């Protein structure tokens, strides 16, 4: 079974959001490190890298059962990083992953 178009589009949006989240978290990490709270931005940075990797896999058509979880975590990471572009991209990805065709693909195994 071939991946639906919405699934691959959601993967692209997750890649964009993940890269933006990782870059923004790195900037916050460096700028707030001297206040001893910068290390907190390592968490959304790692989430951003994970989201970008998952988005790449989805864009290639590979089945990712945690696609909706990745979009939600990317949305939370974007809010934590105060990055509106990443928030919008993650929200759009989450809406695309929630469509019935994509849900059927995710539950049907996608083989």
PDB file of C-alpha atoms in Angstrom:
ATOM      1  CA  UNK A   1       0.000   0.000   0.000  1.00  0.00           C
ATOM      2  CA  UNK A   2       1.375   3.374  -0.985  1.00  0.00           C
ATOM      3  CA  UNK A   3       1.439   6.197   1.551  1.00  0.00           C
ATOM      4  CA  UNK A   4      -1.334   8.790   1.136  1.00  0.00           C
ATOM      5  CA  UNK A   5      -0.371  12.225  -0.112  1.00  0.00           C
ATOM      6  CA  UNK A   6      -1.473  13.856   3.162  1.00  0.00           C
ATOM      7  CA  UNK A   7       0.892  11.550   5.065  1.00  0.00           C
ATOM      8  CA  UNK A   8       3.929  12.602   3.041  1.00  0.00           C
ATOM      9  CA  UNK A   9       2.878  16.262   3.245  1.00  0.00           C
ATOM     10  CA  UNK A  10       2.591  15.925   7.017  1.00  0.00           C
ATOM     11  CA  UNK A  11       6.094  14.454   6.994  1.00  0.00           C
ATOM     12  CA  UNK A  12       7.443  17.487   5.166  1.00  0.00           C
ATOM     13  CA  UNK A  13       5.724  19.837   7.602  1.00  0.00           C
ATOM     14  CA  UNK A  14       7.138  17.871  10.526  1.00  0.00           C
ATOM     15  CA  UNK A  15      10.628  18.078   9.031  1.00  0.00           C
ATOM     16  CA  UNK A  16      10.343  21.857   8.759  1.00  0.00           C
ATOM     17  CA  UNK A  17       8.936  22.209  12.280  1.00  0.00           C
ATOM     18  CA  UNK A  18      11.539  19.863  13.742  1.00  0.00           C
ATOM     19  CA  UNK A  19      14.475  21.698  12.203  1.00  0.00           C
ATOM     20  CA  UNK A  20      13.080  25.054  13.309  1.00  0.00           C
ATOM     21  CA  UNK A  21      12.476  23.742  16.829  1.00  0.00           C
ATOM     22  CA  UNK A  22      16.002  22.341  17.055  1.00  0.00           C
ATOM     23  CA  UNK A  23      17.592  25.579  15.831  1.00  0.00           C
ATOM     24  CA  UNK A  24      15.470  27.764  18.104  1.00  0.00           C
ATOM     25  CA  UNK A  25      16.164  25.548  21.120  1.00  0.00           C
ATOM     26  CA  UNK A  26      19.888  25.722  20.399  1.00  0.00           C
ATOM     27  CA  UNK A  27      19.721  29.525  20.271  1.00  0.00           C
ATOM     28  CA  UNK A  28      17.785  29.650  23.559  1.00  0.00           C
ATOM     29  CA  UNK A  29      20.262  27.188  25.059  1.00  0.00           C
ATOM     30  CA  UNK A  30      23.232  29.364  24.165  1.00  0.00           C
ATOM     31  CA  UNK A  31      21.637  32.648  25.136  1.00  0.00           C
ATOM     32  CA  UNK A  32      20.308  31.462  28.519  1.00  0.00           C
ATOM     33  CA  UNK A  33      23.158  29.154  29.505  1.00  0.00           C
ATOM     34  CA  UNK A  34      24.758  31.833  31.653  1.00  0.00           C
ATOM     35  CA  UNK A  35      21.544  32.040  33.737  1.00  0.00           C
ATOM     36  CA  UNK A  36      21.803  28.316  34.530  1.00  0.00           C
ATOM     37  CA  UNK A  37      18.427  27.617  32.877  1.00  0.00           C
ATOM     38  CA  UNK A  38      19.691  27.162  29.332  1.00  0.00           C
ATOM     39  CA  UNK A  39      20.055  23.422  29.818  1.00  0.00           C
ATOM     40  CA  UNK A  40      16.252  23.188  29.925  1.00  0.00           C
ATOM     41  CA  UNK A  41      16.185  23.900  26.192  1.00  0.00           C
ATOM     42  CA  UNK A  42      18.030  20.653  25.505  1.00  0.00           C
ATOM     43  CA  UNK A  43      14.696  18.847  25.871  1.00  0.00           C
ATOM     44  CA  UNK A  44      12.792  20.715  23.124  1.00  0.00           C
ATOM     45  CA  UNK A  45      15.960  20.598  21.010  1.00  0.00           C
ATOM     46  CA  UNK A  46      16.034  16.810  21.189  1.00  0.00           C
ATOM     47  CA  UNK A  47      12.303  16.695  20.499  1.00  0.00           C
ATOM     48  CA  UNK A  48      12.892  18.875  17.435  1.00  0.00           C
ATOM     49  CA  UNK A  49      15.599  16.546  16.134  1.00  0.00           C
ATOM     50  CA  UNK A  50      13.359  13.537  16.716  1.00  0.00           C
ATOM     51  CA  UNK A  51      10.466  15.271  14.964  1.00  0.00           C
ATOM     52  CA  UNK A  52      12.667  16.157  11.984  1.00  0.00           C
ATOM     53  CA  UNK A  53      13.863  12.552  11.688  1.00  0.00           C
ATOM     54  CA  UNK A  54      10.326  11.213  11.960  1.00  0.00           C
ATOM     55  CA  UNK A  55       9.147  13.726   9.371  1.00  0.00           C
ATOM     56  CA  UNK A  56      11.898  12.621   6.997  1.00  0.00           C
ATOM     57  CA  UNK A  57      10.822   9.004   7.382  1.00  0.00           C
ATOM     58  CA  UNK A  58       7.192   9.957   6.774  1.00  0.00           C
ATOM     59  CA  UNK A  59       8.099  12.049   3.737  1.00  0.00           C
ATOM     60  CA  UNK A  60       9.822   8.994   2.277  1.00  0.00           C
ATOM     61  CA  UNK A  61       6.594   7.007   2.750  1.00  0.00           C
ATOM     62  CA  UNK A  62       7.787   4.819   5.628  1.00  0.00           C
ATOM     63  CA  UNK A  63       5.238   3.913   8.254  1.00  0.00           C
ATOM     64  CA  UNK A  64       5.597   5.825  11.527  1.00  0.00           C
ATOM     65  CA  UNK A  65       3.038   4.695  14.078  1.00  0.00           C
ATOM     66  CA  UNK A  66       3.832   7.631  16.372  1.00  0.00           C
ATOM     67  CA  UNK A  67       3.185  10.293  13.749  1.00  0.00           C
ATOM     68  CA  UNK A  68       0.432  12.016  15.717  1.00  0.00           C
ATOM     69  CA  UNK A  69       2.525  11.935  18.899  1.00  0.00           C
ATOM     70  CA  UNK A  70       5.431  13.494  17.023  1.00  0.00           C
ATOM     71  CA  UNK A  71       3.215  16.286  15.730  1.00  0.00           C
ATOM     72  CA  UNK A  72       1.833  16.988  19.206  1.00  0.00           C
ATOM     73  CA  UNK A  73       5.288  17.025  20.798  1.00  0.00           C
ATOM     74  CA  UNK A  74       6.497  19.328  18.024  1.00  0.00           C
ATOM     75  CA  UNK A  75       3.603  21.658  18.766  1.00  0.00           C
ATOM     76  CA  UNK A  76       4.493  21.728  22.469  1.00  0.00           C
ATOM     77  CA  UNK A  77       8.163  22.233  21.643  1.00  0.00           C
ATOM     78  CA  UNK A  78       7.285  25.120  19.338  1.00  0.00           C
ATOM     79  CA  UNK A  79       5.289  26.771  22.115  1.00  0.00           C
ATOM     80  CA  UNK A  80       8.168  26.267  24.554  1.00  0.00           C
ATOM     81  CA  UNK A  81      10.600  27.757  22.020  1.00  0.00           C
ATOM     82  CA  UNK A  82       8.233  30.645  21.155  1.00  0.00           C
ATOM     83  CA  UNK A  83       8.497  29.793  17.462  1.00  0.00           C
ATOM     84  CA  UNK A  84       5.245  30.580  15.606  1.00  0.00           C
ATOM     85  CA  UNK A  85       6.321  29.012  12.300  1.00  0.00           C
ATOM     86  CA  UNK A  86       7.074  25.698  14.006  1.00  0.00           C
ATOM     87  CA  UNK A  87       3.753  25.890  15.861  1.00  0.00           C
ATOM     88  CA  UNK A  88       1.818  26.404  12.621  1.00  0.00           C
ATOM     89  CA  UNK A  89       3.727  23.679  10.768  1.00  0.00           C
ATOM     90  CA  UNK A  90       3.165  21.184  13.601  1.00  0.00           C
ATOM     91  CA  UNK A  91      -0.531  22.063  13.816  1.00  0.00           C
ATOM     92  CA  UNK A  92      -0.950  21.581  10.067  1.00  0.00           C
ATOM     93  CA  UNK A  93       0.910  18.258  10.257  1.00  0.00           C
ATOM     94  CA  UNK A  94      -1.321  17.154  13.110  1.00  0.00           C
ATOM     95  CA  UNK A  95      -4.436  18.011  11.101  1.00  0.00           C
ATOM     96  CA  UNK A  96      -3.145  16.059   8.095  1.00  0.00           C
ATOM     97  CA  UNK A  97      -2.265  13.017  10.213  1.00  0.00           C
ATOM     98  CA  UNK A  98      -5.775  13.063  11.688  1.00  0.00           C
ATOM     99  CA  UNK A  99      -7.497  12.622   8.315  1.00  0.00           C
ATOM    100  CA  UNK A 100      -9.329   9.298   7.785  1.00  0.00           C
ATOM    101  CA  UNK A 101      -7.128   8.134   4.888  1.00  0.00           C
ATOM    102  CA  UNK A 102      -3.979   8.638   6.940  1.00  0.00           C
ATOM    103  CA  UNK A 103      -5.508   7.040  10.030  1.00  0.00           C
ATOM    104  CA  UNK A 104      -6.430   4.030   7.908  1.00  0.00           C
ATOM    105  CA  UNK A 105      -2.908   3.861   6.554  1.00  0.00           C
ATOM    106  CA  UNK A 106      -1.419   4.033  10.052  1.00  0.00           C
ATOM    107  CA  UNK A 107      -3.716   1.370  11.501  1.00  0.00           C
ATOM    108  CA  UNK A 108      -3.729  -0.824   8.401  1.00  0.00           C
ATOM    109  CA  UNK A 109      -0.009  -1.455   8.492  1.00  0.00           C
ATOM    110  CA  UNK A 110       0.829   0.372   5.280  1.00  0.00           C
ATOM    111  CA  UNK A 111       2.365  -2.703   3.676  1.00  0.00           C
TER     112      UNK A 111
END
